[in-house]
Coordinates of C-alpha atoms and ligand atoms in Angstrom, one line a residue:
M1 CA -19.5 1.8 19.4
A2 CA -17.9 -1.6 20.1
A3 CA -14.9 -2.4 18.0
I4 CA -15.0 -5.6 15.9
E5 CA -13.0 -8.4 17.3
K6 CA -11.4 -10.7 14.7
D7 CA -8.4 -12.9 14.5
F8 CA -6.3 -11.2 11.9
H9 CA -4.6 -14.5 10.9
G10 CA -7.9 -15.6 9.2
S11 CA -8.9 -12.1 8.0
V12 CA -8.7 -10.3 4.6
V13 CA -8.5 -6.5 4.4
Y14 CA -9.9 -4.4 1.6
Q15 CA -8.2 -1.1 0.9
V16 CA -10.3 1.9 -0.2
Y17 CA -8.5 4.8 -1.8
I18 CA -11.4 7.2 -0.9
K19 CA -10.8 9.7 -3.6
S20 CA -11.4 7.1 -6.3
F21 CA -13.9 4.8 -4.7
C22 CA -17.4 6.2 -5.0
D23 CA -18.6 9.8 -5.4
S24 CA -22.0 10.3 -3.8
D25 CA -22.4 14.0 -4.6
G26 CA -21.3 14.4 -8.2
D27 CA -18.2 16.5 -7.6
G28 CA -15.9 14.0 -9.2
V29 CA -14.2 13.0 -6.0
G30 CA -15.1 9.9 -3.9
D31 CA -16.4 10.5 -0.4
L32 CA -17.4 8.8 2.9
P33 CA -21.1 8.4 2.0
G34 CA -20.0 6.8 -1.2
V35 CA -18.0 4.2 0.7
T36 CA -21.0 3.6 3.0
S37 CA -23.2 3.0 0.0
K38 CA -20.9 0.2 -1.2
L39 CA -20.7 -1.7 2.1
D40 CA -23.1 -4.4 0.8
Y41 CA -20.7 -4.9 -2.1
L42 CA -17.8 -5.4 0.4
A43 CA -19.9 -7.7 2.5
E44 CA -20.7 -9.8 -0.5
L45 CA -17.0 -10.0 -1.4
G46 CA -16.5 -11.2 2.2
V47 CA -13.8 -9.0 3.5
D48 CA -13.2 -8.6 7.2
Y49 CA -11.7 -5.1 7.4
L50 CA -11.8 -2.0 5.3
W51 CA -8.8 0.3 5.4
L52 CA -9.6 3.8 4.4
T53 CA -6.8 6.0 3.0
P54 CA -6.6 9.5 4.5
F55 CA -9.8 11.6 4.5
Y56 CA -8.5 14.3 6.8
P57 CA -8.2 18.0 5.8
S58 CA -5.3 18.3 3.4
P59 CA -4.1 20.6 0.6
Q60 CA -3.9 17.4 -1.5
R61 CA -0.3 17.9 -2.7
D62 CA 0.2 14.2 -2.0
G63 CA -3.2 12.7 -2.4
G64 CA -4.2 13.3 1.3
Y65 CA -0.9 12.0 2.8
D66 CA -0.2 15.7 3.5
V67 CA -2.5 16.1 6.5
S68 CA -3.3 19.6 7.8
D69 CA -5.6 18.4 10.6
Y70 CA -5.4 15.0 12.1
R71 CA -8.7 15.2 13.9
A72 CA -11.2 16.2 11.3
V73 CA -12.8 15.2 8.0
D74 CA -12.0 17.1 4.8
P75 CA -15.3 18.7 3.6
A76 CA -14.5 17.2 0.2
Y77 CA -15.1 13.7 1.7
G78 CA -18.0 14.5 4.0
T79 CA -18.5 15.2 7.7
M80 CA -17.6 13.6 11.0
A81 CA -21.2 12.4 11.2
D82 CA -20.7 10.7 7.8
F83 CA -17.6 9.0 9.2
D84 CA -19.5 7.7 12.3
E85 CA -22.3 6.5 10.1
L86 CA -19.8 4.6 8.0
V87 CA -18.3 2.9 11.0
A88 CA -21.7 2.0 12.4
R89 CA -22.9 0.6 9.1
A90 CA -19.7 -1.4 8.6
H91 CA -20.0 -2.9 12.0
E92 CA -23.5 -4.0 11.3
R93 CA -22.1 -6.0 8.5
G94 CA -19.3 -7.4 10.6
I95 CA -16.7 -5.3 8.8
G96 CA -14.0 -3.5 10.8
V97 CA -12.7 -0.1 9.8
M98 CA -9.0 0.7 9.8
L99 CA -7.6 4.2 9.4
D100 CA -4.4 5.5 7.9
M101 CA -2.2 7.4 10.3
V102 CA 0.3 9.7 8.6
L103 CA 2.6 10.5 11.6
C104 CA 6.0 10.7 9.9
H105 CA 5.2 14.2 8.6
T106 CA 2.5 16.8 8.5
S107 CA 1.5 19.2 5.7
V108 CA 3.0 22.6 5.7
E109 CA -0.5 23.8 6.3
H110 CA -0.8 22.0 9.6
E111 CA -1.2 24.3 12.6
W112 CA 2.0 22.9 14.1
F113 CA 4.1 24.0 11.1
R114 CA 2.3 27.3 10.8
R115 CA 3.1 28.0 14.4
A116 CA 6.7 27.0 13.8
L117 CA 6.9 29.4 10.9
A118 CA 5.5 32.1 13.2
G119 CA 8.4 31.5 15.5
E120 CA 6.9 29.6 18.4
E121 CA 9.8 27.6 19.9
R122 CA 7.6 24.8 21.0
Y123 CA 6.5 24.1 17.4
R124 CA 9.9 24.7 15.8
A125 CA 11.0 21.8 18.0
Y126 CA 8.3 19.6 16.4
Y127 CA 10.2 19.5 13.1
I128 CA 13.7 18.7 11.9
L129 CA 15.5 21.9 11.3
R130 CA 19.2 22.3 10.5
D131 CA 21.7 24.9 9.5
G132 CA 23.1 24.6 6.0
R133 CA 26.6 23.4 5.1
G134 CA 29.0 26.2 4.6
S135 CA 26.6 28.8 5.9
S136 CA 28.4 32.0 7.0
G137 CA 25.8 32.7 9.7
P138 CA 22.1 33.5 10.2
G139 CA 20.3 34.3 7.0
D140 CA 22.8 32.5 4.7
P141 CA 21.3 29.2 3.7
G142 CA 24.6 27.7 2.5
Q143 CA 24.0 24.2 1.1
P144 CA 21.6 21.5 2.1
P145 CA 22.7 19.8 5.4
T146 CA 23.1 16.3 3.7
N147 CA 22.9 14.9 0.2
W148 CA 19.6 13.0 0.9
D149 CA 17.0 12.9 -1.8
C150 CA 13.3 13.0 -1.1
A151 CA 11.0 10.2 -2.4
F152 CA 9.5 12.4 -5.1
G153 CA 12.8 13.7 -6.7
G154 CA 15.2 16.4 -5.6
S155 CA 16.7 17.2 -2.2
A156 CA 15.1 16.2 1.0
W157 CA 15.9 19.6 2.5
K158 CA 14.2 22.9 1.9
W159 CA 15.5 26.3 3.1
E160 CA 12.8 28.3 4.8
P161 CA 13.7 31.9 5.5
R162 CA 11.0 32.2 8.1
L163 CA 12.6 29.4 10.1
G164 CA 16.1 30.5 9.3
K165 CA 16.8 26.8 8.8
W166 CA 16.5 24.0 6.4
Y167 CA 13.7 21.6 7.2
L168 CA 13.8 17.9 6.3
H169 CA 11.0 16.5 4.1
L170 CA 11.5 12.9 3.1
H171 CA 8.5 13.2 0.7
D172 CA 7.1 16.2 -1.0
V173 CA 8.4 19.7 -0.1
S174 CA 5.0 20.3 1.5
Q175 CA 5.5 17.4 3.9
P176 CA 7.9 18.4 6.7
D177 CA 9.1 15.5 8.8
L178 CA 8.2 15.5 12.5
D179 CA 10.9 15.1 15.0
W180 CA 10.1 12.0 17.0
T181 CA 13.0 12.5 19.3
N182 CA 10.8 15.2 20.8
P183 CA 8.6 13.5 23.6
E184 CA 5.9 16.1 22.9
V185 CA 5.6 15.0 19.3
R186 CA 5.3 11.4 20.4
A187 CA 2.6 12.2 22.9
E188 CA 0.7 14.3 20.3
C189 CA 0.8 11.4 17.8
A190 CA -0.4 8.9 20.4
E191 CA -3.3 11.3 21.2
V192 CA -4.3 11.4 17.5
V193 CA -4.5 7.6 17.4
R194 CA -6.5 7.5 20.6
F195 CA -8.9 10.1 19.2
W196 CA -9.8 7.8 16.3
K197 CA -9.8 4.7 18.5
D198 CA -12.5 6.6 20.6
H199 CA -14.4 7.0 17.4
G200 CA -14.9 3.3 17.3
V201 CA -12.4 2.2 14.7
D202 CA -10.9 -1.3 14.7
G203 CA -7.4 -0.9 13.4
F204 CA -4.7 1.3 11.9
R205 CA -2.3 1.4 9.0
F206 CA 0.8 3.5 9.8
D207 CA 2.2 5.4 6.9
V208 CA 6.0 5.0 6.3
V209 CA 6.3 4.4 10.0
N210 CA 9.8 2.9 9.8
L211 CA 11.1 6.3 8.8
I212 CA 10.1 8.1 12.0
S213 CA 13.3 7.5 13.8
K214 CA 16.1 9.4 12.1
P215 CA 19.8 8.6 12.4
E216 CA 21.7 10.0 15.4
V217 CA 24.1 11.8 13.1
F218 CA 23.1 13.4 9.9
E219 CA 25.7 12.6 7.3
D220 CA 26.0 12.2 3.5
D221 CA 25.1 8.9 2.0
L222 CA 28.2 7.9 0.1
C223 CA 26.5 5.1 -1.8
G224 CA 23.0 6.4 -2.5
A225 CA 20.4 9.0 -1.8
G226 CA 20.0 8.4 2.0
R227 CA 17.1 6.0 2.3
R228 CA 19.3 3.2 3.7
L229 CA 20.4 5.7 6.4
F230 CA 17.0 6.7 7.6
A231 CA 14.9 3.5 7.3
D232 CA 14.5 1.4 10.5
G233 CA 16.3 4.0 12.6
P234 CA 17.9 3.6 16.0
H235 CA 14.8 4.2 18.2
I236 CA 12.1 2.8 15.9
H237 CA 11.1 -0.2 18.0
E238 CA 11.0 1.8 21.2
Y239 CA 8.8 4.5 19.5
L240 CA 6.4 1.9 18.1
R241 CA 6.0 0.1 21.4
E242 CA 5.4 3.4 23.2
L243 CA 2.9 4.5 20.6
V244 CA 0.9 1.3 20.7
A245 CA 0.9 1.2 24.5
R246 CA -0.1 4.9 24.9
A247 CA -2.8 4.8 22.3
G248 CA -4.1 1.6 23.8
I249 CA -4.3 -0.3 20.5
G250 CA -2.4 -3.4 21.4
D251 CA -5.4 -5.6 20.6
M252 CA -6.3 -4.0 17.3
L253 CA -5.2 -4.9 13.8
T254 CA -2.2 -2.7 13.2
V255 CA 0.0 -2.7 10.1
G256 CA 3.1 -0.7 9.4
E257 CA 4.1 0.5 5.9
M258 CA 7.8 -0.3 6.0
A259 CA 9.9 1.5 3.4
S260 CA 13.2 -0.1 2.3
T261 CA 13.1 -2.3 5.4
D262 CA 14.7 -5.7 6.1
L263 CA 13.5 -9.1 7.4
A264 CA 15.1 -8.8 10.9
N265 CA 13.4 -5.6 11.6
C266 CA 10.0 -6.8 10.3
V267 CA 10.2 -9.8 12.6
R268 CA 10.7 -7.4 15.5
Y269 CA 7.9 -5.1 14.3
T270 CA 5.4 -7.9 14.2
R271 CA 6.2 -10.8 16.6
P272 CA 3.6 -10.7 19.3
E273 CA 6.0 -10.7 22.2
D274 CA 7.4 -7.3 21.2
R275 CA 4.0 -5.6 21.4
E276 CA 4.6 -3.5 18.3
L277 CA 2.3 -4.2 15.3
S278 CA 0.2 -7.1 14.0
M279 CA 1.9 -7.1 10.6
S280 CA 4.1 -5.2 8.2
F281 CA 4.1 -4.3 4.5
S282 CA 7.4 -4.7 2.7
F283 CA 8.0 -3.8 -0.9
H284 CA 10.9 -5.8 -2.2
H285 CA 8.7 -8.0 -4.4
L286 CA 7.4 -5.0 -6.2
K287 CA 10.9 -3.9 -7.4
V288 CA 11.7 -7.0 -9.5
D289 CA 11.0 -5.0 -12.7
Y290 CA 13.2 -1.9 -11.7
A291 CA 16.2 -1.9 -14.1
G292 CA 19.3 -1.1 -12.1
G293 CA 17.0 -0.6 -9.0
S294 CA 15.4 2.5 -10.5
K295 CA 11.6 2.7 -10.6
W296 CA 11.9 4.9 -13.7
E297 CA 13.8 2.3 -15.8
L298 CA 11.7 -0.5 -17.3
M299 CA 12.5 -4.1 -17.6
E300 CA 10.7 -7.4 -17.6
P301 CA 9.9 -8.8 -14.2
D302 CA 12.6 -11.1 -12.9
I303 CA 10.6 -14.0 -11.7
A304 CA 13.5 -15.9 -10.2
R305 CA 14.2 -12.9 -8.0
L306 CA 10.5 -12.7 -7.2
R307 CA 10.5 -16.3 -6.0
E308 CA 13.6 -15.7 -3.9
I309 CA 12.0 -12.7 -2.2
F310 CA 8.8 -14.5 -1.4
L311 CA 10.7 -17.4 -0.1
E312 CA 12.8 -15.2 2.1
W313 CA 9.9 -13.3 3.5
Q314 CA 7.5 -16.2 3.9
E315 CA 9.9 -18.6 5.5
G316 CA 11.9 -16.0 7.3
M317 CA 8.9 -14.2 9.0
Q318 CA 7.6 -17.6 9.9
A319 CA 10.9 -18.7 11.5
G320 CA 11.1 -15.4 13.5
G321 CA 7.5 -15.5 14.5
G322 CA 6.5 -12.4 12.5
W323 CA 3.5 -11.8 10.3
N324 CA 3.4 -10.5 6.7
A325 CA 0.7 -8.3 5.1
L326 CA 0.3 -9.8 1.6
F327 CA -0.5 -7.7 -1.5
W328 CA 0.3 -6.8 -5.1
D329 CA -1.5 -3.5 -5.4
N330 CA -2.2 -0.4 -3.5
H331 CA -2.6 3.3 -4.3
D332 CA 1.2 3.7 -4.9
Q333 CA 1.5 0.8 -7.3
P334 CA 0.7 0.2 -11.0
R335 CA -1.8 -2.6 -11.4
A336 CA -0.1 -6.0 -11.1
V337 CA -2.2 -7.6 -13.8
T338 CA -0.7 -5.2 -16.4
R339 CA 2.7 -5.4 -14.8
F340 CA 3.0 -9.2 -15.0
G341 CA 0.7 -9.9 -17.9
G342 CA 0.5 -6.9 -20.2
R343 CA -2.7 -5.8 -21.9
E344 CA -3.8 -8.9 -23.8
G345 CA -7.5 -9.9 -23.5
V346 CA -8.6 -7.2 -21.0
G347 CA -12.0 -8.1 -19.8
L348 CA -12.4 -11.3 -21.6
R349 CA -13.1 -14.5 -19.8
G350 CA -10.5 -17.2 -20.6
S351 CA -8.0 -14.6 -21.9
R352 CA -4.5 -13.9 -20.7
W353 CA -5.9 -11.1 -18.6
D354 CA -8.3 -13.5 -16.9
H355 CA -5.6 -16.1 -16.2
V356 CA -3.0 -13.6 -15.0
G357 CA -5.4 -11.8 -12.6
K358 CA -6.6 -15.1 -11.1
M359 CA -3.2 -16.6 -10.9
L360 CA -1.8 -13.5 -9.1
A361 CA -4.7 -13.6 -6.6
I362 CA -4.0 -17.3 -5.9
C363 CA -0.3 -16.6 -5.5
V364 CA -0.7 -14.2 -2.6
H365 CA -4.0 -15.2 -1.0
L366 CA -2.9 -18.7 -0.1
M367 CA 0.4 -17.5 1.4
K368 CA 1.0 -17.2 5.1
G369 CA 0.0 -13.7 6.2
T370 CA -3.0 -11.4 5.9
P371 CA -4.1 -10.6 2.3
Y372 CA -5.0 -7.1 1.3
V373 CA -7.3 -6.6 -1.7
Y374 CA -6.9 -3.1 -3.2
Q375 CA -10.1 -1.7 -4.7
G376 CA -10.5 -3.0 -8.2
D377 CA -8.1 -5.9 -7.8
E378 CA -11.2 -8.1 -7.4
L379 CA -12.4 -6.9 -10.8
G380 CA -9.1 -7.2 -12.6
M381 CA -8.6 -3.5 -13.1
V382 CA -5.6 -2.6 -15.3
N383 CA -3.4 0.4 -15.9
P384 CA -5.3 3.0 -17.9
G385 CA -2.7 3.6 -20.7
Y386 CA -3.2 7.4 -20.8
D387 CA -2.3 9.1 -24.1
S388 CA -0.8 12.3 -22.6
I389 CA 1.1 13.4 -19.5
E390 CA -1.7 15.9 -19.0
R391 CA -3.9 13.1 -17.7
F392 CA -1.7 12.4 -14.7
R393 CA -2.2 14.1 -11.3
D394 CA 0.3 12.5 -9.0
V395 CA 3.1 14.7 -7.7
E396 CA 5.7 12.0 -7.9
T397 CA 4.7 11.3 -11.5
T398 CA 4.8 14.8 -12.7
N399 CA 8.1 15.5 -11.0
Y400 CA 9.8 12.4 -12.4
Y401 CA 8.4 13.0 -15.9
Q402 CA 10.3 16.3 -15.8
I403 CA 13.4 14.6 -14.4
M404 CA 13.3 12.0 -17.1
L405 CA 13.1 14.7 -19.8
E406 CA 16.1 16.5 -18.1
M407 CA 18.0 13.3 -18.1
G408 CA 17.6 12.9 -21.8
K409 CA 14.5 10.7 -22.4
G410 CA 12.2 11.9 -25.1
P411 CA 8.6 12.8 -24.3
E412 CA 7.3 9.5 -25.8
E413 CA 9.7 7.4 -23.9
A414 CA 8.9 9.3 -20.7
L415 CA 5.2 8.8 -21.2
R416 CA 5.7 5.1 -21.8
V417 CA 7.6 4.9 -18.5
V418 CA 4.9 6.8 -16.5
N419 CA 2.2 4.7 -18.1
E420 CA 4.0 1.6 -16.6
R421 CA 5.1 3.1 -13.3
S422 CA 3.0 6.1 -12.2
R423 CA 1.0 5.8 -9.0
D424 CA -2.0 7.1 -10.9
N425 CA -2.2 3.7 -12.5
G426 CA -3.6 2.4 -9.3
R427 CA -5.6 5.5 -8.5
T428 CA -8.1 5.5 -11.4
P429 CA -11.7 5.6 -10.4
M430 CA -13.3 2.4 -9.3
Q431 CA -15.1 0.7 -12.2
W432 CA -18.6 0.0 -11.0
S433 CA -20.3 -0.1 -14.4
A434 CA -19.9 0.3 -18.1
R435 CA -21.8 3.7 -18.1
P436 CA -20.0 7.0 -18.6
G437 CA -18.5 7.9 -15.3
A438 CA -18.1 4.1 -14.6
G439 CA -20.8 4.3 -11.9
F440 CA -18.1 6.2 -9.9
T441 CA -19.4 9.7 -10.5
E442 CA -22.2 11.6 -12.2
G443 CA -19.8 14.5 -12.6
S444 CA -16.4 15.0 -14.0
P445 CA -13.9 12.6 -12.4
W446 CA -10.8 14.0 -10.8
L447 CA -8.7 11.5 -12.7
E448 CA -9.8 10.2 -16.2
I449 CA -11.7 6.9 -16.2
P450 CA -9.9 4.2 -18.2
A451 CA -11.5 3.0 -21.4
S452 CA -11.4 -0.6 -19.9
H453 CA -14.3 0.2 -17.6
K454 CA -16.6 -0.8 -20.5
L455 CA -15.5 -4.4 -20.1
V456 CA -14.0 -4.6 -16.6
N457 CA -16.6 -3.5 -14.0
A458 CA -18.5 -4.7 -11.0
E459 CA -21.9 -4.9 -12.8
A460 CA -20.4 -7.3 -15.3
E461 CA -18.8 -9.5 -12.6
V462 CA -20.7 -9.7 -9.3
G463 CA -22.6 -12.9 -9.2
V464 CA -21.3 -14.1 -12.6
V465 CA -19.9 -17.6 -12.4
G466 CA -16.2 -17.6 -13.3
S467 CA -15.6 -13.9 -13.0
M468 CA -12.6 -12.3 -11.4
F469 CA -14.9 -11.0 -8.6
E470 CA -16.2 -14.5 -7.9
H471 CA -12.7 -15.8 -7.9
Y472 CA -11.6 -13.4 -5.2
R473 CA -14.7 -14.1 -3.3
A474 CA -13.8 -17.8 -3.4
L475 CA -10.3 -17.2 -2.2
I476 CA -11.5 -15.1 0.7
R477 CA -14.0 -17.9 1.6
L478 CA -11.2 -20.5 1.5
R479 CA -9.2 -18.5 4.1
H480 CA -12.2 -18.3 6.3
E481 CA -13.0 -21.9 6.0
L482 CA -9.6 -23.6 6.0
D483 CA -7.3 -23.4 9.0
V484 CA -4.5 -24.7 6.9
I485 CA -4.6 -21.5 4.9
A486 CA -5.2 -19.1 7.8
R487 CA -2.7 -20.7 10.1
G488 CA -0.7 -23.5 8.4
S489 CA 3.0 -23.4 8.1
V490 CA 4.6 -22.5 4.7
R491 CA 7.5 -24.1 2.8
F492 CA 8.6 -23.2 -0.7
L493 CA 8.9 -26.0 -3.3
D494 CA 11.1 -26.4 -6.3
A495 CA 9.0 -26.7 -9.5
G496 CA 12.0 -28.0 -11.4
P497 CA 14.4 -26.9 -14.1
A498 CA 11.8 -26.7 -16.8
A499 CA 9.8 -24.3 -14.8
P500 CA 12.0 -21.2 -14.1
K501 CA 9.0 -18.9 -13.9
V502 CA 6.9 -21.0 -11.5
I503 CA 6.5 -20.1 -7.9
A504 CA 5.4 -23.1 -5.8
Y505 CA 4.8 -23.5 -2.1
E506 CA 3.0 -25.7 0.4
R507 CA 0.9 -25.0 3.4
T508 CA 0.5 -27.7 6.1
L509 CA -1.4 -28.0 9.3
G510 CA -1.7 -31.4 11.0
E511 CA -2.7 -33.9 8.2
K512 CA -3.8 -31.2 5.8
R513 CA -1.6 -30.1 3.0
V514 CA -2.3 -27.4 0.3
V515 CA 0.1 -27.1 -2.6
V516 CA 0.1 -24.0 -4.7
A517 CA 1.9 -23.6 -8.1
C518 CA 1.8 -20.3 -10.0
S519 CA 3.2 -19.8 -13.5
F520 CA 4.4 -16.4 -14.5
D521 CA 5.3 -17.8 -17.9
A522 CA 3.6 -16.8 -21.1
E523 CA 4.5 -20.3 -22.5
P524 CA 3.4 -23.6 -21.1
C525 CA 5.9 -25.5 -18.9
S526 CA 6.5 -28.8 -17.3
I527 CA 6.7 -28.9 -13.6
A528 CA 8.4 -31.3 -11.2
D529 CA 6.3 -33.8 -9.2
L530 CA 4.9 -31.7 -6.3
G531 CA 3.2 -34.7 -4.8
V532 CA -0.2 -33.7 -6.1
S533 CA -1.1 -36.5 -8.4
G534 CA -4.7 -37.5 -7.6
A535 CA -5.2 -34.6 -5.3
E536 CA -8.3 -32.5 -5.4
V537 CA -8.0 -29.1 -7.1
L538 CA -9.0 -26.4 -4.6
I539 CA -9.0 -23.5 -7.0
G540 CA -7.4 -22.6 -10.3
S541 CA -7.0 -19.7 -12.8
Y542 CA -8.4 -21.8 -15.7
D543 CA -11.9 -23.2 -15.8
D544 CA -10.7 -26.8 -16.2
E545 CA -8.1 -28.9 -14.3
P546 CA -4.4 -28.4 -15.2
P547 CA -2.7 -31.0 -17.4
A548 CA -0.7 -33.6 -15.4
G549 CA 2.8 -32.4 -14.7
A550 CA 2.4 -29.1 -16.5
L551 CA 1.1 -25.6 -16.2
R552 CA -0.5 -23.6 -19.0
P553 CA 0.5 -19.9 -19.6
F554 CA -0.1 -17.9 -16.4
E555 CA -1.8 -20.8 -14.8
G556 CA -2.2 -20.8 -11.0
V557 CA -3.5 -23.9 -9.2
A558 CA -3.9 -25.0 -5.6
W559 CA -4.5 -28.6 -4.7
I560 CA -5.6 -29.9 -1.3
M561 CA -4.8 -33.2 0.3
Ligands
LIG601 C1 3.2 6.2 1.6 C2 1.9 6.5 1.0 O1 1.3 5.2 0.7 C3 2.1 7.4 -0.2 O2 0.9 7.5 -1.0 C4 2.6 8.7 0.3 O3 3.0 9.5 -0.8 C5 3.8 8.5 1.2 N1 3.7 7.4 2.1 C6 4.1 9.7 2.0 O4 3.1 9.9 3.0

């Protein structure tokens, strides 16, 4: 099966969270045949690649990012034959398939960990095992080796009597970290990637890959919970180069999920001469509404800060020769439309919801980098607004809900916070239609379908002039048709003192110039002269042209000259 060859600079990737995309057999969980059945939809949208989140066997403690076998398909999602069929049918439509490689940790149910538990030295050496602090000898755990926290709350270390050691887990307790200093681990991981390459896939997304190289010395973090000590570790660039070379994927689309990273490292991860990855995801722009830096403390998004971050990453990656993955949403994020615009007008053309969704899409799709559409973005899907903690499934959410209660928040307040911040906000079933089950399932969905599916759904939008879907389709087409968008240089513009919540930038290539201005303001505002008078409007979030020198609430516009 020949891989798809595309230039990623001019491409758009669509992310499928398989569990919630399309259920073909009525068990309430999405599956591979379900994805195959929707390829015509993706072709109509016009995307170039489809990134599939993990579908490997997994106990599902962390939505499939706890892999128990890297080389198989979980029966809940189908068979290997279903997978091969999906790749073949995607290729027929010119769509490449990218897989998610979760190589920082395994599940405790992975054979390697089981064999470590059984005492096999070879496999004990696959994981990061340490003695406890203050331990009096074998059998006495003592205290965790460092004060690092895991991503989902609580210590990053677990005492395991069968190992006689503490093992490191930067995520859930069921996700022990692999020891990448061990050459056998690195070789095994490269073999896993090669296995899927040989199945004809076209690219890879590497999960939290900048956490694979741990610090040389394990010590307490005196100003935090450890993350800054173990992100972008000492051998990370060497390990990535080695992985890419060994697996033979240097010509494929590769993207690294980079947790708590910085610009200098992302330049190195992605500039072509280093032969690491094609592009990187960074997350700083999605923390502008974390009060005091905490995901679980709410505040209004700080748009001035958002602008600074985009400016730094757009112009900085360009200056260093790196390449950004561009996105608002994924399976770990609440829906950006709710986050930046609230709940007003959901599903109604010309409403705040409509303007916010379209403006957000303009804002990232016309930047320099490769845009990622997360399933349902193109419909304007919103957070579900669940009425009870019982509705949530995500391990991070349920852990932090308890932590918030322990820290003194009342149940109502804690529910309000998870309704804004839970990863389940982005994981609700895809809204294909207004019918019960939202066209996602004929059975009982694994996660409750939001009431909004009655208004916000594919059936109501595909082919409907002025819909969110058609807006996304138009943006994707613009990237395919205009070199200035795919390849032009980027420079941020100052929209003036009366427009503190406007993000503006220009893209230029030769004589061509595209100017983009996006207002995150719920009030109208005047904007400085961006040199666009008389220019043609390329696309906008309102149906009609913007007033001269001003933007309406949540208006996004691009002009071309
Ligand atoms: C990032 C993934 O996107 C997330 O869903 C997962 O929980 C962590 N990595 C751990 O694998």
